[in-house]
CSV table of C-alpha atoms in Angstrom, one decimal:
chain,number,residue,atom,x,y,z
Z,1,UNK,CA,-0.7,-41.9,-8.6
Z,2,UNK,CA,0.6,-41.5,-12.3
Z,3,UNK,CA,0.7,-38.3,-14.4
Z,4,UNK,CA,-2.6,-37.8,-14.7
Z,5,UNK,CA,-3.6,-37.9,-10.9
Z,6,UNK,CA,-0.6,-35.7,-10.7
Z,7,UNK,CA,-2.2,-32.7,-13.1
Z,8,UNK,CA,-5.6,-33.2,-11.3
Z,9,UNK,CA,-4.3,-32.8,-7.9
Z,10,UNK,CA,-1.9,-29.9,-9.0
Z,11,UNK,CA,-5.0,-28.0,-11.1
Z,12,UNK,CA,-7.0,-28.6,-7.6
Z,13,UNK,CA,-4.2,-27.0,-5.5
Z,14,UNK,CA,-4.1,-23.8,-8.6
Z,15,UNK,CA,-7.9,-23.3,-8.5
Z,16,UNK,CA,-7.7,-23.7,-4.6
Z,17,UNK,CA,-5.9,-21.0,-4.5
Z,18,UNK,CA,-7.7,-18.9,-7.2
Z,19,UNK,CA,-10.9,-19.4,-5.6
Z,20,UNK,CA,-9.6,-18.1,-1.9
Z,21,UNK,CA,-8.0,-15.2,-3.6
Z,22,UNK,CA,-11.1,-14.3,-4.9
Z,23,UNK,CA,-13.4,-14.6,-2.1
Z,24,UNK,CA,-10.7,-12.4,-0.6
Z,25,UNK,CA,-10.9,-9.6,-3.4
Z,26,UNK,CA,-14.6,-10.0,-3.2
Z,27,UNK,CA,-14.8,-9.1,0.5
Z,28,UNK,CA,-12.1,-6.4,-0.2
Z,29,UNK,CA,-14.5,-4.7,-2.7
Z,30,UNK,CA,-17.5,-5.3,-0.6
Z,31,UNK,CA,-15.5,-3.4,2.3
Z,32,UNK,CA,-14.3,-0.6,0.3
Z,33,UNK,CA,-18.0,-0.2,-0.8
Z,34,UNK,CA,-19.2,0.0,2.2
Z,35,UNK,CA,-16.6,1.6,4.2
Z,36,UNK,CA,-17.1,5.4,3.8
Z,37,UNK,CA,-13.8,6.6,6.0
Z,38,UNK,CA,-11.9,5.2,3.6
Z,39,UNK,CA,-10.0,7.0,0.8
Z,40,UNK,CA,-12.4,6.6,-1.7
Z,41,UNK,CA,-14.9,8.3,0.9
Z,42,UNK,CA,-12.5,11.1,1.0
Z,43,UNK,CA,-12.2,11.6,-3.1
Z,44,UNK,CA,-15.8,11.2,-3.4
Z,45,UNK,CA,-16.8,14.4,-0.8
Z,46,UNK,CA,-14.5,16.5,-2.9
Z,47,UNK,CA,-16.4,18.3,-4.7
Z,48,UNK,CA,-16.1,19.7,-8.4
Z,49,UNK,CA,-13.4,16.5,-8.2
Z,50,UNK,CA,-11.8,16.1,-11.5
Z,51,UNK,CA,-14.0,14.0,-13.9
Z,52,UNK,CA,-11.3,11.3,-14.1
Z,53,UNK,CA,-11.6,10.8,-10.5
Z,54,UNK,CA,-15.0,9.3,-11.3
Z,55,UNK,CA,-13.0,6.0,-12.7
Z,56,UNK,CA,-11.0,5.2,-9.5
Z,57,UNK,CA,-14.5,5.6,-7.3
Z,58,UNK,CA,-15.3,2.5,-9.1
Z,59,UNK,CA,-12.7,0.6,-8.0
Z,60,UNK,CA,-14.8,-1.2,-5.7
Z,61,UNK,CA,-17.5,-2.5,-8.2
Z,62,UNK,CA,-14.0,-3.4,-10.1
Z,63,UNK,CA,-12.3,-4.9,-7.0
Z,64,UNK,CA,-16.2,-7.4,-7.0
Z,65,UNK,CA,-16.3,-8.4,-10.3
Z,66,UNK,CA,-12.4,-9.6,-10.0
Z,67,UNK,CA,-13.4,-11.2,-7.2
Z,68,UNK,CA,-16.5,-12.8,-8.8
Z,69,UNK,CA,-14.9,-13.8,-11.7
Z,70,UNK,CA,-12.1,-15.7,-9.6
Z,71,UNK,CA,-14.8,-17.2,-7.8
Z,72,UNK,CA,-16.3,-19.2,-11.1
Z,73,UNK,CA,-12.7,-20.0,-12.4
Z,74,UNK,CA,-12.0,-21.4,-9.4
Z,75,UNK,CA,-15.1,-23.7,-9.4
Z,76,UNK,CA,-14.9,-24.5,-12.8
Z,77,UNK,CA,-11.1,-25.9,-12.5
Z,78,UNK,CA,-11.6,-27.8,-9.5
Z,79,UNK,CA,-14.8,-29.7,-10.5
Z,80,UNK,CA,-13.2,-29.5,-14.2
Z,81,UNK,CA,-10.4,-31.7,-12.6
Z,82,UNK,CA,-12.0,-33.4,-10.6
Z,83,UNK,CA,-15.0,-34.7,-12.8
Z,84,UNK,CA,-12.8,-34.8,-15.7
Z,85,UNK,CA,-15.1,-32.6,-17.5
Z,86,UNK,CA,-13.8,-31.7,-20.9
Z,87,UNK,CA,-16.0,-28.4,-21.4
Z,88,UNK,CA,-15.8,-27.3,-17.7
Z,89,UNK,CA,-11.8,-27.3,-18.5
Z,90,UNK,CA,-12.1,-25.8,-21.9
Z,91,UNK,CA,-14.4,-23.2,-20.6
Z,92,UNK,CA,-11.8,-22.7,-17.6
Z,93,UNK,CA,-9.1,-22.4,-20.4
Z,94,UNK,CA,-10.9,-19.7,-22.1
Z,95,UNK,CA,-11.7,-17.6,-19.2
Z,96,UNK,CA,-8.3,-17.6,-17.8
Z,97,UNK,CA,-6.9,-16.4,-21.1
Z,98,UNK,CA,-9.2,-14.0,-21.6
Z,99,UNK,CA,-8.8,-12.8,-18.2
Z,100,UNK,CA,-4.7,-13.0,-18.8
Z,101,UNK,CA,-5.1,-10.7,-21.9
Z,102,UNK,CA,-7.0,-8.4,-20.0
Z,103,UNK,CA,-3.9,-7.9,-17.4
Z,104,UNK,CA,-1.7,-7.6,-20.1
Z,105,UNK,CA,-3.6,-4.7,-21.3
Z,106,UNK,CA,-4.4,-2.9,-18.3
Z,107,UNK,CA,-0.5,-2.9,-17.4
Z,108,UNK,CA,0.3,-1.8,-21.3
Z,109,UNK,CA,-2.3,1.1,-20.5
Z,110,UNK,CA,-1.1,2.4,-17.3
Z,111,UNK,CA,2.3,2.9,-18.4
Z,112,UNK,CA,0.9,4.4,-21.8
Z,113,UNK,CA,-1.3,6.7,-19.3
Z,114,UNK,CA,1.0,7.4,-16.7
Z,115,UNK,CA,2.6,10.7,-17.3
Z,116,UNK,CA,-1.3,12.0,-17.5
Z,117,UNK,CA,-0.9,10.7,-13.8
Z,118,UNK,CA,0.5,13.9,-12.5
Z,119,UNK,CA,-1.9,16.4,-14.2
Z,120,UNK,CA,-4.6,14.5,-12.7
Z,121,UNK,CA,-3.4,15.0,-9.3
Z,122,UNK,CA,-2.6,18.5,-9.5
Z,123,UNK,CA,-6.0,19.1,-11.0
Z,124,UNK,CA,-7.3,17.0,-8.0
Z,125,UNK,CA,-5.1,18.8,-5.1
Z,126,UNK,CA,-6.5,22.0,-6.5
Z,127,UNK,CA,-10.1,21.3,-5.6
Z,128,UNK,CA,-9.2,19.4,-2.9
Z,129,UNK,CA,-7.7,22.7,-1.2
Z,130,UNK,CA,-10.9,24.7,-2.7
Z,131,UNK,CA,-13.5,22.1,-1.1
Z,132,UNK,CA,-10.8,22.3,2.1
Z,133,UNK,CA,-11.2,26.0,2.6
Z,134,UNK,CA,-14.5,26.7,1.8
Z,135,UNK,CA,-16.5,23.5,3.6
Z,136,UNK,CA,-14.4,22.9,6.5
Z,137,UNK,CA,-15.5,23.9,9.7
Z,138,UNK,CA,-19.0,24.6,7.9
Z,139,UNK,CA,-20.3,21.8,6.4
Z,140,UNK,CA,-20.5,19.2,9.4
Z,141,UNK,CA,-20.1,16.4,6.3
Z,142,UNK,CA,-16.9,18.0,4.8
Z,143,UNK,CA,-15.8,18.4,8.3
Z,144,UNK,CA,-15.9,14.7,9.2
Z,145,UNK,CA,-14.9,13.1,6.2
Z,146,UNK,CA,-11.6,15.1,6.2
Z,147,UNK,CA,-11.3,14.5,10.4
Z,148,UNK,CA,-11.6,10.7,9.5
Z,149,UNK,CA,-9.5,10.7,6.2
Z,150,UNK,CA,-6.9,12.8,8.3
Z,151,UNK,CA,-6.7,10.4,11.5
Z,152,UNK,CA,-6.9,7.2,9.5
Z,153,UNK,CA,-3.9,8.4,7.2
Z,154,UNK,CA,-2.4,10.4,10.6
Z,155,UNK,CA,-1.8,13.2,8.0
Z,156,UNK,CA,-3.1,16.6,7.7
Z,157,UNK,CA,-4.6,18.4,5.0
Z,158,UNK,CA,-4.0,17.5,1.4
Z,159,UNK,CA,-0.5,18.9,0.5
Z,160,UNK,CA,0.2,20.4,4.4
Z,161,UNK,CA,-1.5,22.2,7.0
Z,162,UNK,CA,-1.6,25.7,4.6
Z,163,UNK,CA,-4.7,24.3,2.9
Z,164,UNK,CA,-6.8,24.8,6.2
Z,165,UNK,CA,-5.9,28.7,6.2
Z,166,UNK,CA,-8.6,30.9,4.9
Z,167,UNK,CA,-10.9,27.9,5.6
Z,168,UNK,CA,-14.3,28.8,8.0
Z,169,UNK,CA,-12.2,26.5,11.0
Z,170,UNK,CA,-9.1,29.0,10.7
Z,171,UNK,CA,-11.1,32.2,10.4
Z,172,UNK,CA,-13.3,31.6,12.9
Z,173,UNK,CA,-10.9,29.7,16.1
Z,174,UNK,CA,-7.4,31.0,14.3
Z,175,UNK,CA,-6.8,27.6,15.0
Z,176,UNK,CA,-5.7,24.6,12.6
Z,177,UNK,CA,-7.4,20.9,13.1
Z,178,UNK,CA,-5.2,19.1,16.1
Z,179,UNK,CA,-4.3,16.7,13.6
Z,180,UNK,CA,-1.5,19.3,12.1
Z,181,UNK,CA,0.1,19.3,15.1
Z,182,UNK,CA,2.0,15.9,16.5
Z,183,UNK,CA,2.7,17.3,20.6
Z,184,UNK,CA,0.2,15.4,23.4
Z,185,UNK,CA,1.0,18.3,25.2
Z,186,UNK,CA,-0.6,21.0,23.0
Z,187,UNK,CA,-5.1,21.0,24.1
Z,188,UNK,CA,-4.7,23.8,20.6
Z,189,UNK,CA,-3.0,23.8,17.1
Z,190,UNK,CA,-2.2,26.9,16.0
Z,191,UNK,CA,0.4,28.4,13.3
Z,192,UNK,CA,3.7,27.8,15.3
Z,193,UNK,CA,3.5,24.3,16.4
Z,194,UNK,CA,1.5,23.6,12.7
Z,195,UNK,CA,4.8,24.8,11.3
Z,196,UNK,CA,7.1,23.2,13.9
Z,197,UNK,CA,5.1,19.2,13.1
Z,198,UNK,CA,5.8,19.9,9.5
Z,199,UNK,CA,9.2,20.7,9.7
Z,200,UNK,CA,11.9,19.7,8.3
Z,201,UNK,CA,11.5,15.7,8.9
Z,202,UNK,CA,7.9,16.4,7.9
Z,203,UNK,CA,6.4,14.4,10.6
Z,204,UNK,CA,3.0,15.2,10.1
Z,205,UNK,CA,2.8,15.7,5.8
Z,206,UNK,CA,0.1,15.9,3.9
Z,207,UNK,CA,-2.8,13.2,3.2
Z,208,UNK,CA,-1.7,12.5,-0.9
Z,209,UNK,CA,1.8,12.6,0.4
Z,210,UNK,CA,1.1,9.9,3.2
Z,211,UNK,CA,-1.1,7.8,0.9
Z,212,UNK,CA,1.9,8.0,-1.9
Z,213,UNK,CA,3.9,6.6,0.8
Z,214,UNK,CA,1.5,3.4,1.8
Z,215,UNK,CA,1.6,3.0,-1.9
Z,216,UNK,CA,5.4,3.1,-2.2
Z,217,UNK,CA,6.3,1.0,0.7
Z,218,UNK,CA,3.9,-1.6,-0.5
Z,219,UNK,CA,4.9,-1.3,-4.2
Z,220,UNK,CA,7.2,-4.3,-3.8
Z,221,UNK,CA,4.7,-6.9,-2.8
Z,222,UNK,CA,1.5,-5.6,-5.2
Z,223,UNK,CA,4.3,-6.0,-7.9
Z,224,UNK,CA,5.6,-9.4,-6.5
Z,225,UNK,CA,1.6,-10.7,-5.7
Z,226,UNK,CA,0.4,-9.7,-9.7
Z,227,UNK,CA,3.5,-11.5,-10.9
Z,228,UNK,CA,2.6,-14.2,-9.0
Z,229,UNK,CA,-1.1,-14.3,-10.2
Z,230,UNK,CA,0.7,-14.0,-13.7
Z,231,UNK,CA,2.5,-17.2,-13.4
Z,232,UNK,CA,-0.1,-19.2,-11.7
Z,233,UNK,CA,-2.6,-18.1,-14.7
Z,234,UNK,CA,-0.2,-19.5,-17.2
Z,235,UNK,CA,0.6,-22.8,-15.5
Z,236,UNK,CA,-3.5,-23.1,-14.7
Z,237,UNK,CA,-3.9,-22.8,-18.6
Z,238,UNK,CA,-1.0,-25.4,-19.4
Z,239,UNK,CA,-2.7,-27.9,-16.7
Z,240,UNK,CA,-6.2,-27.4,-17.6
Z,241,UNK,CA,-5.3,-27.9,-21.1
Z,242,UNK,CA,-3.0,-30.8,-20.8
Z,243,UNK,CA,-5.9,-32.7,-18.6
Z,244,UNK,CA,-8.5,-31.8,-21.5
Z,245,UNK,CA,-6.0,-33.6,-24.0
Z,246,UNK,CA,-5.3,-36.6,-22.1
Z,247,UNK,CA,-9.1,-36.8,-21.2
Z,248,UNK,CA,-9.8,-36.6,-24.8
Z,249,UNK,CA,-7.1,-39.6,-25.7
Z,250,UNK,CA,-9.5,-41.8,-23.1
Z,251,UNK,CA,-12.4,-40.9,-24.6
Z,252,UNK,CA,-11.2,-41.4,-28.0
């Protein structure tokens, strides 16, 4: 097969695999768009949200254009290889670069950003608890969203089941939402078993605290899956760019 069949079959294979990724990304940002029980449905009913919070509820039209993007580099390396197209690689080359520098500066900002983290999220917990004990049990909308956001996550509450008291619910049933309370036995939730399912091996915590932990526990592969990107963006480049010099030696 020689060298040269060797590169086109191995920059086939890379842009394989960059185009699947991104129809995968793509369907994840179409879902997360049009999924409202998920927990971008839950930050976006808070209302009075912190302004920052308006970035992250974008993450979907983000999570598309990734997607999209991958899409066309994908194309453009395959039929780059397998046409031998000198600008189809070169144009791949680019885009992957520019793409590869755009990682690189996102990563440099987040750590730059990431004590600001912290602030945010207190600033966001706060009118979380204010929208929690004002709308809920009220407002049928605010209602919902935090009764799907709270069985999805099987939390309860933002920080714990305090933020429900002085809500309409509590006031009203002196009850708290059953989702506080982890016993099949109890039909009610009230302050005692509350207090006894977030005890002292918080087995039902709060809805930050649970989505902090998803995060945590899959913190391992996002890290190992954008290193992995990393590396097949680099060998991509030092394909497509070896094809486009050998092509250009034939031509020449």
């Amino acid at each position: 097969m020689g060298c040269f069949g060797f590169l086109k079959v191995m920059m086939f294979a890379f842009n394989g695999i960059i185009f699947l990724a991104g129809a995968a990304i793509l369907g994840v940002g179409i879902w997360v768009k049009v999924d409202s029980g998920t927990i971008l449905g839950f930050l976006q009913g808070i209302k009075d949200a912190p302004a920052e919070m308006s970035q992250i509820l974008n993450v979907g039209y983000l999570l598309i254009a990734v997607g999209a993007v991958l899409l066309v580099i994908g194309f453009l390396g395959c039929c780059g290889a397998m046409k031998e197209s000198r600008c189809m690689l070169l144009l791949f080359f680019v885009i992957v670069l520019v793409v590869f520098i755009a990682e690189v500066a996102g990563a440099v900002v987040i750590l730059v950003f990431k004590p600001l983290a912290g602030e945010l999220i207190e600033k966001l917990g706060t009118k979380a608890v204010q929208n929690i004990r004002k709308d809920y049990g009220a407002n049928s909308d605010v209602t919902a969203l935090w009764n799907a956001t709270m069985d999805t996550l099987k939390c309860c509450g933002f920080y714990n089941y305090t933020d429900f008291t002085g809500s309409p619910f509590e006031n009203y049933t002196h009850l708290y939402p059953q989702q506080c309370c982890n016993s099949p036995f109890l039909s009610f939730c009230n302050h005692t078993s509350a207090v006894v399912s977030a005890g002292p091996n918080l087995t039902i915590t709060g809805c930050f605290q649970r989505f902090k932990q998803l995060i945590d526990q899959n913190s391992i592969v996002i890290v190992a899956v954008a290193l992995g990107i990393s590396v097949l963006e680099i060998l991509a480049m030092v394909v497509s760019m070896t094809l486009y010099c050998i092509i250009g030696s034939k031509i020449d």
